[in-house]
């Protein structure tokens, strides 16, 4: 059996602990003799305090070493498991490929996050539409934009999951689950909050679910976010990163900027159209030619088809 230097040092540490225990037995004996009056040790309290401080520092160092060792073991185990999945690229492989390249969208930076936001906004809509088809037997719009099937909740969710879980991409699934649980819940809550703040409307309501917070998030869907965190950072993220690596270096920056500008304009136009829809619900007449054009192009019937789950609050 080949032992690493770390293992050898851990064995020596156990020996040192045994030796320290023997030293403490001697100190306990001095304490007993001092208390019984058999001998008097003037600096005994100082010795005890010094030993306590030393043991506390030792405990802190050992606990930190234990945590670091457990994390190393967890990472090695997780990397092996990921690499063994032959059908998908692993984060270990992606890290290696990116280290050899001079691509601008590598690691976790603003360019990659913008590409992921675009991809997540699109893919999330497709997945939820398919889920609706499977669950209810019909296709229903899940987009949050007028032009194209994009949804900001999924885009922000994918970008935030990448940003916060990237550090733990090569560790066990429990960290990804916790991260996905927390990050997804926060994203979903604030998307709901700002939608209601800006447009006086909601697109989902979990009030009927147990353990919900203001109807914006609930335990069940937070668990789904946790599972999605695992699936995203372990499977989808390396797959998407591999695809990004294949994009020509000459166009990827231009492509990223173009996709971002498109999304900004799309969300801005969509927000304006929804705002006008809200005003129509309040019987506010159009104030200019643009609003008149919107009323003709996007009447209430059309808006209800695009946003079937959107409900305006009184």
Coordinates of C-alpha atoms in Angstrom, one line a residue:
X1 CA 0.0 0.0 0.0
X2 CA 1.5 3.3 -1.1
X3 CA 1.0 6.1 1.4
X4 CA 1.0 9.8 0.5
X5 CA 3.0 12.3 2.5
X6 CA -0.4 13.6 3.9
X7 CA -1.3 10.1 5.2
X8 CA 2.1 9.7 6.8
X9 CA 1.7 13.1 8.5
X10 CA -1.8 12.1 9.7
X11 CA -0.3 9.0 11.4
X12 CA 2.3 11.2 13.1
X13 CA -0.5 13.5 14.2
X14 CA -2.2 10.6 16.0
X15 CA 1.0 9.8 17.7
X16 CA 1.4 13.5 18.8
X17 CA -2.2 13.4 20.2
X18 CA -1.4 10.3 22.2
X19 CA 1.7 12.1 23.6
X20 CA -0.3 15.2 24.4
X21 CA -2.8 13.1 26.3
X22 CA 0.0 11.7 28.4
X23 CA 1.2 15.2 29.1
X24 CA -2.2 16.2 30.2
X25 CA -2.4 13.3 32.6
X26 CA 0.6 14.8 34.3
X27 CA -1.1 18.2 34.4
X28 CA -4.2 16.6 35.9
X29 CA -2.1 15.0 38.6
X30 CA -0.5 18.4 39.5
X31 CA -4.0 19.9 39.7
X32 CA -5.1 17.2 42.1
X33 CA -2.0 17.6 44.3
X34 CA -2.4 21.4 44.3
X35 CA -6.0 21.2 45.3
X36 CA -5.4 18.7 48.1
X37 CA -2.6 20.9 49.5
X38 CA 0.0 18.3 49.0
X39 CA 2.1 20.7 46.9
X40 CA 1.7 24.3 45.9
X41 CA 2.2 25.3 42.2
X42 CA 2.1 29.1 42.0
X43 CA 1.8 29.3 38.2
X44 CA -0.6 26.4 37.7
X45 CA -3.5 28.6 36.5
X46 CA -1.2 30.1 33.9
X47 CA 0.0 26.7 32.7
X48 CA -3.6 25.5 32.4
X49 CA -4.6 28.7 30.5
X50 CA -1.6 28.3 28.1
X51 CA -2.4 24.7 27.5
X52 CA -6.1 25.5 26.8
X53 CA -5.1 28.2 24.3
X54 CA -2.7 25.8 22.6
X55 CA -5.3 23.1 22.4
X56 CA -7.8 25.5 20.9
X57 CA -5.4 26.6 18.2
X58 CA -4.6 22.9 17.6
X59 CA -8.3 22.1 17.3
X60 CA -8.8 24.9 14.9
X61 CA -5.9 23.7 12.7
X62 CA -7.1 20.1 12.8
X63 CA -10.7 21.0 12.0
X64 CA -9.5 23.1 9.1
X65 CA -7.3 20.3 7.9
X66 CA -10.1 17.8 8.2
X67 CA -12.4 20.0 6.2
X68 CA -9.8 20.6 3.5
X69 CA -9.1 16.8 3.4
X70 CA -12.8 15.9 3.1
X71 CA -13.2 18.5 0.3
X72 CA -10.2 17.0 -1.6
X73 CA -11.6 13.5 -1.2
X74 CA -15.0 14.7 -2.3
X75 CA -13.5 16.4 -5.4
X76 CA -11.5 13.4 -6.5
X77 CA -14.5 11.1 -6.0
X78 CA -16.7 13.5 -8.0
X79 CA -14.2 14.0 -10.8
X80 CA -13.8 10.2 -11.2
X81 CA -17.6 9.8 -11.3
X82 CA -18.0 12.6 -13.9
X83 CA -15.2 11.3 -16.1
X84 CA -16.7 7.8 -16.0
X85 CA -19.8 9.1 -17.8
X86 CA -18.5 8.5 -21.3
X87 CA -21.6 9.8 -23.1
X88 CA -21.1 13.4 -21.8
X89 CA -18.1 15.7 -21.4
X90 CA -17.0 16.2 -17.8
X91 CA -16.1 19.5 -16.2
X92 CA -12.5 18.1 -15.8
X93 CA -12.3 17.7 -19.6
X94 CA -13.8 21.1 -20.2
X95 CA -11.3 22.7 -17.8
X96 CA -8.5 21.1 -19.6
X97 CA -9.7 22.1 -23.1
X98 CA -10.2 25.7 -21.9
X99 CA -6.8 25.9 -20.3
X100 CA -5.2 25.1 -23.7
X101 CA -7.3 27.7 -25.6
X102 CA -7.2 31.4 -25.8
X103 CA -11.0 31.8 -26.2
X104 CA -12.6 34.8 -24.6
X105 CA -15.6 32.9 -23.2
X106 CA -13.8 30.4 -21.0
X107 CA -14.0 29.8 -17.3
X108 CA -16.8 31.9 -15.8
X109 CA -16.7 35.4 -17.2
X110 CA -19.3 38.0 -18.4
X111 CA -19.2 36.7 -22.0
X112 CA -19.9 33.1 -21.1
X113 CA -22.6 34.2 -18.6
X114 CA -24.3 36.3 -21.3
X115 CA -24.3 33.3 -23.7
X116 CA -25.7 31.1 -21.0
X117 CA -28.4 33.6 -20.2
X118 CA -29.4 33.6 -23.9
X119 CA -29.3 29.8 -24.1
X120 CA -31.2 29.4 -20.8
X121 CA -33.9 31.8 -21.7
X122 CA -34.6 29.8 -24.9
X123 CA -34.1 26.3 -23.6
X124 CA -36.2 26.8 -20.5
X125 CA -39.2 27.8 -22.6
X126 CA -38.9 24.7 -24.8
X127 CA -38.5 22.4 -21.9
X128 CA -41.5 23.8 -20.0
X129 CA -43.7 23.7 -23.2
X130 CA -42.8 20.1 -23.6
X131 CA -43.5 19.4 -19.9
X132 CA -46.9 21.1 -20.4
X133 CA -47.6 18.9 -23.4
X134 CA -46.6 15.8 -21.5
X135 CA -48.6 16.8 -18.4
X136 CA -51.7 18.4 -19.9
X137 CA -51.8 17.1 -23.5
X138 CA -51.5 20.4 -25.2
X139 CA -48.8 23.1 -26.0
X140 CA -49.1 26.3 -24.1
X141 CA -46.9 29.4 -24.4
X142 CA -44.3 29.8 -21.6
X143 CA -42.4 32.7 -23.1
X144 CA -42.0 36.1 -21.4
X145 CA -41.1 38.0 -24.7
X146 CA -43.0 39.2 -27.7
X147 CA -40.3 38.2 -30.2
X148 CA -39.1 34.6 -30.0
X149 CA -39.5 32.0 -27.2
X150 CA -37.4 33.5 -24.4
X151 CA -38.0 33.6 -20.6
X152 CA -35.9 35.7 -18.3
X153 CA -36.5 33.5 -15.3
X154 CA -34.8 30.6 -16.9
X155 CA -32.0 32.7 -18.4
X156 CA -31.2 34.4 -15.1
X157 CA -31.5 31.0 -13.4
X158 CA -29.0 29.4 -15.7
X159 CA -26.6 32.3 -15.4
X160 CA -26.9 32.5 -11.6
X161 CA -26.5 28.8 -11.2
X162 CA -23.4 28.9 -13.3
X163 CA -21.9 31.8 -11.4
X164 CA -22.5 30.5 -7.9
X165 CA -22.0 26.8 -8.6
X166 CA -19.0 27.0 -10.8
X167 CA -16.6 26.8 -7.8
X168 CA -18.2 23.5 -6.8
X169 CA -18.6 22.0 -10.4
X170 CA -16.0 19.3 -9.6
X171 CA -17.4 18.4 -6.2
X172 CA -20.2 16.1 -5.0
X173 CA -23.8 16.6 -5.9
X174 CA -24.8 17.7 -2.4
X175 CA -23.1 21.1 -2.8
X176 CA -24.8 21.6 -6.2
X177 CA -28.2 20.7 -4.7
X178 CA -27.9 23.2 -1.9
X179 CA -26.6 25.9 -4.2
X180 CA -29.4 25.2 -6.7
X181 CA -32.0 25.2 -4.0
X182 CA -30.9 28.6 -2.6
X183 CA -30.0 30.3 -5.9
X184 CA -33.0 29.2 -7.8
X185 CA -35.4 30.1 -5.0
X186 CA -33.9 33.6 -4.8
X187 CA -34.1 34.2 -8.6
X188 CA -37.7 32.9 -8.7
X189 CA -38.8 35.1 -5.8
X190 CA -37.3 38.3 -7.1
X191 CA -38.5 37.7 -10.6
X192 CA -42.0 37.4 -9.2
X193 CA -41.5 40.4 -6.9
X194 CA -40.3 42.7 -9.7
X195 CA -43.0 41.5 -12.2
X196 CA -45.7 42.4 -9.7
X197 CA -43.9 45.7 -8.8
X198 CA -43.5 46.9 -12.4
X199 CA -46.6 45.4 -14.0
X200 CA -49.0 44.6 -11.2
X201 CA -49.2 41.0 -12.3
X202 CA -48.0 37.5 -11.5
X203 CA -47.3 34.5 -13.8
X204 CA -47.3 31.9 -11.0
X205 CA -48.8 31.6 -7.6
X206 CA -47.7 28.9 -5.1
X207 CA -50.1 30.0 -2.4
X208 CA -51.9 26.6 -2.5
X209 CA -48.6 24.8 -1.9
X210 CA -47.2 24.0 1.6
X211 CA -44.2 25.9 2.9
X212 CA -44.6 28.8 0.5
X213 CA -43.3 32.3 0.9
X214 CA -45.8 34.9 -0.3
X215 CA -46.9 32.5 -3.0
X216 CA -43.7 33.4 -4.9
X217 CA -41.7 30.3 -4.0
X218 CA -42.4 27.0 -2.2
X219 CA -40.5 24.0 -0.9
X220 CA -41.5 21.7 -3.7
X221 CA -40.2 23.9 -6.5
X222 CA -37.1 24.9 -4.4
X223 CA -36.3 21.2 -4.3
X224 CA -36.8 21.1 -8.1
X225 CA -34.3 24.0 -8.3
X226 CA -31.9 21.9 -6.2
X227 CA -32.2 19.0 -8.6
X228 CA -31.8 21.3 -11.6
X229 CA -28.6 22.7 -10.0
X230 CA -27.1 19.2 -10.1
X231 CA -28.3 18.5 -13.6
X232 CA -27.1 21.9 -14.8
X233 CA -23.6 22.1 -13.4
X234 CA -22.8 18.4 -13.9
X235 CA -24.3 17.8 -17.3
X236 CA -25.7 20.8 -19.2
X237 CA -23.0 23.3 -18.3
X238 CA -20.0 21.2 -19.6
X239 CA -22.1 20.3 -22.7
X240 CA -22.8 23.9 -23.4
X241 CA -19.2 24.9 -22.7
X242 CA -18.0 22.3 -25.2
X243 CA -20.4 23.8 -27.8
X244 CA -19.1 27.3 -27.1
X245 CA -15.5 26.1 -27.6
X246 CA -16.5 25.0 -31.1
X247 CA -17.7 28.5 -32.1
X248 CA -15.2 30.3 -34.3
X249 CA -13.0 32.7 -32.4
X250 CA -13.6 35.3 -35.1
X251 CA -17.4 35.5 -34.5
X252 CA -18.0 34.4 -30.9
X253 CA -17.5 37.9 -29.4
X254 CA -19.7 39.5 -32.1
X255 CA -22.3 36.7 -31.6
X256 CA -22.4 37.2 -27.9
X257 CA -22.8 41.0 -28.2
X258 CA -25.5 40.6 -30.9
X259 CA -27.4 38.0 -28.8
X260 CA -27.3 40.3 -25.7
X261 CA -28.4 43.4 -27.6
X262 CA -31.3 41.4 -29.1
X263 CA -32.4 40.1 -25.7
X264 CA -32.3 43.6 -24.2
X265 CA -34.4 45.0 -27.0
X266 CA -36.8 42.1 -26.9
X267 CA -37.3 42.4 -23.2
X268 CA -37.7 46.2 -23.4
X269 CA -40.3 45.9 -26.2
X270 CA -42.1 43.1 -24.4
X271 CA -42.2 45.1 -21.2
X272 CA -43.6 48.1 -23.0
X273 CA -46.3 46.0 -24.6
X274 CA -47.3 44.3 -21.3
X275 CA -47.3 47.7 -19.7
X276 CA -49.8 48.9 -22.3
X277 CA -51.9 45.7 -21.8
X278 CA -52.0 46.5 -18.1
X279 CA -53.2 50.0 -18.9
X280 CA -55.9 48.6 -21.2
X281 CA -57.1 46.4 -18.3
X282 CA -57.5 49.6 -16.3
X283 CA -59.4 51.2 -19.2
X284 CA -56.7 53.8 -19.9
X285 CA -56.9 55.0 -23.5
X286 CA -53.8 55.2 -25.7
X287 CA -51.9 58.4 -25.4
X288 CA -50.0 58.4 -28.7
X289 CA -49.6 56.7 -32.1
X290 CA -47.2 54.1 -30.7
X291 CA -49.7 52.9 -28.1
X292 CA -52.5 52.9 -30.7
X293 CA -50.3 50.7 -32.9
X294 CA -49.6 48.3 -30.0
X295 CA -53.3 48.1 -29.3
X296 CA -53.9 47.0 -32.9
X297 CA -51.0 44.6 -33.2
X298 CA -51.3 43.1 -29.7
X299 CA -54.9 43.1 -28.5
X300 CA -55.9 41.4 -25.3
X301 CA -56.7 38.1 -27.1
X302 CA -53.2 37.9 -28.5
X303 CA -51.6 38.8 -25.2
X304 CA -53.6 36.1 -23.4
X305 CA -52.3 33.6 -25.9
X306 CA -48.7 34.7 -25.4
X307 CA -49.0 35.0 -21.6
X308 CA -51.7 32.5 -20.6
X309 CA -50.7 32.4 -17.0
X310 CA -50.3 36.1 -16.4
X311 CA -52.8 37.5 -14.0
X312 CA -53.2 41.2 -13.2
X313 CA -53.8 42.0 -9.5
X314 CA -56.4 44.6 -8.6

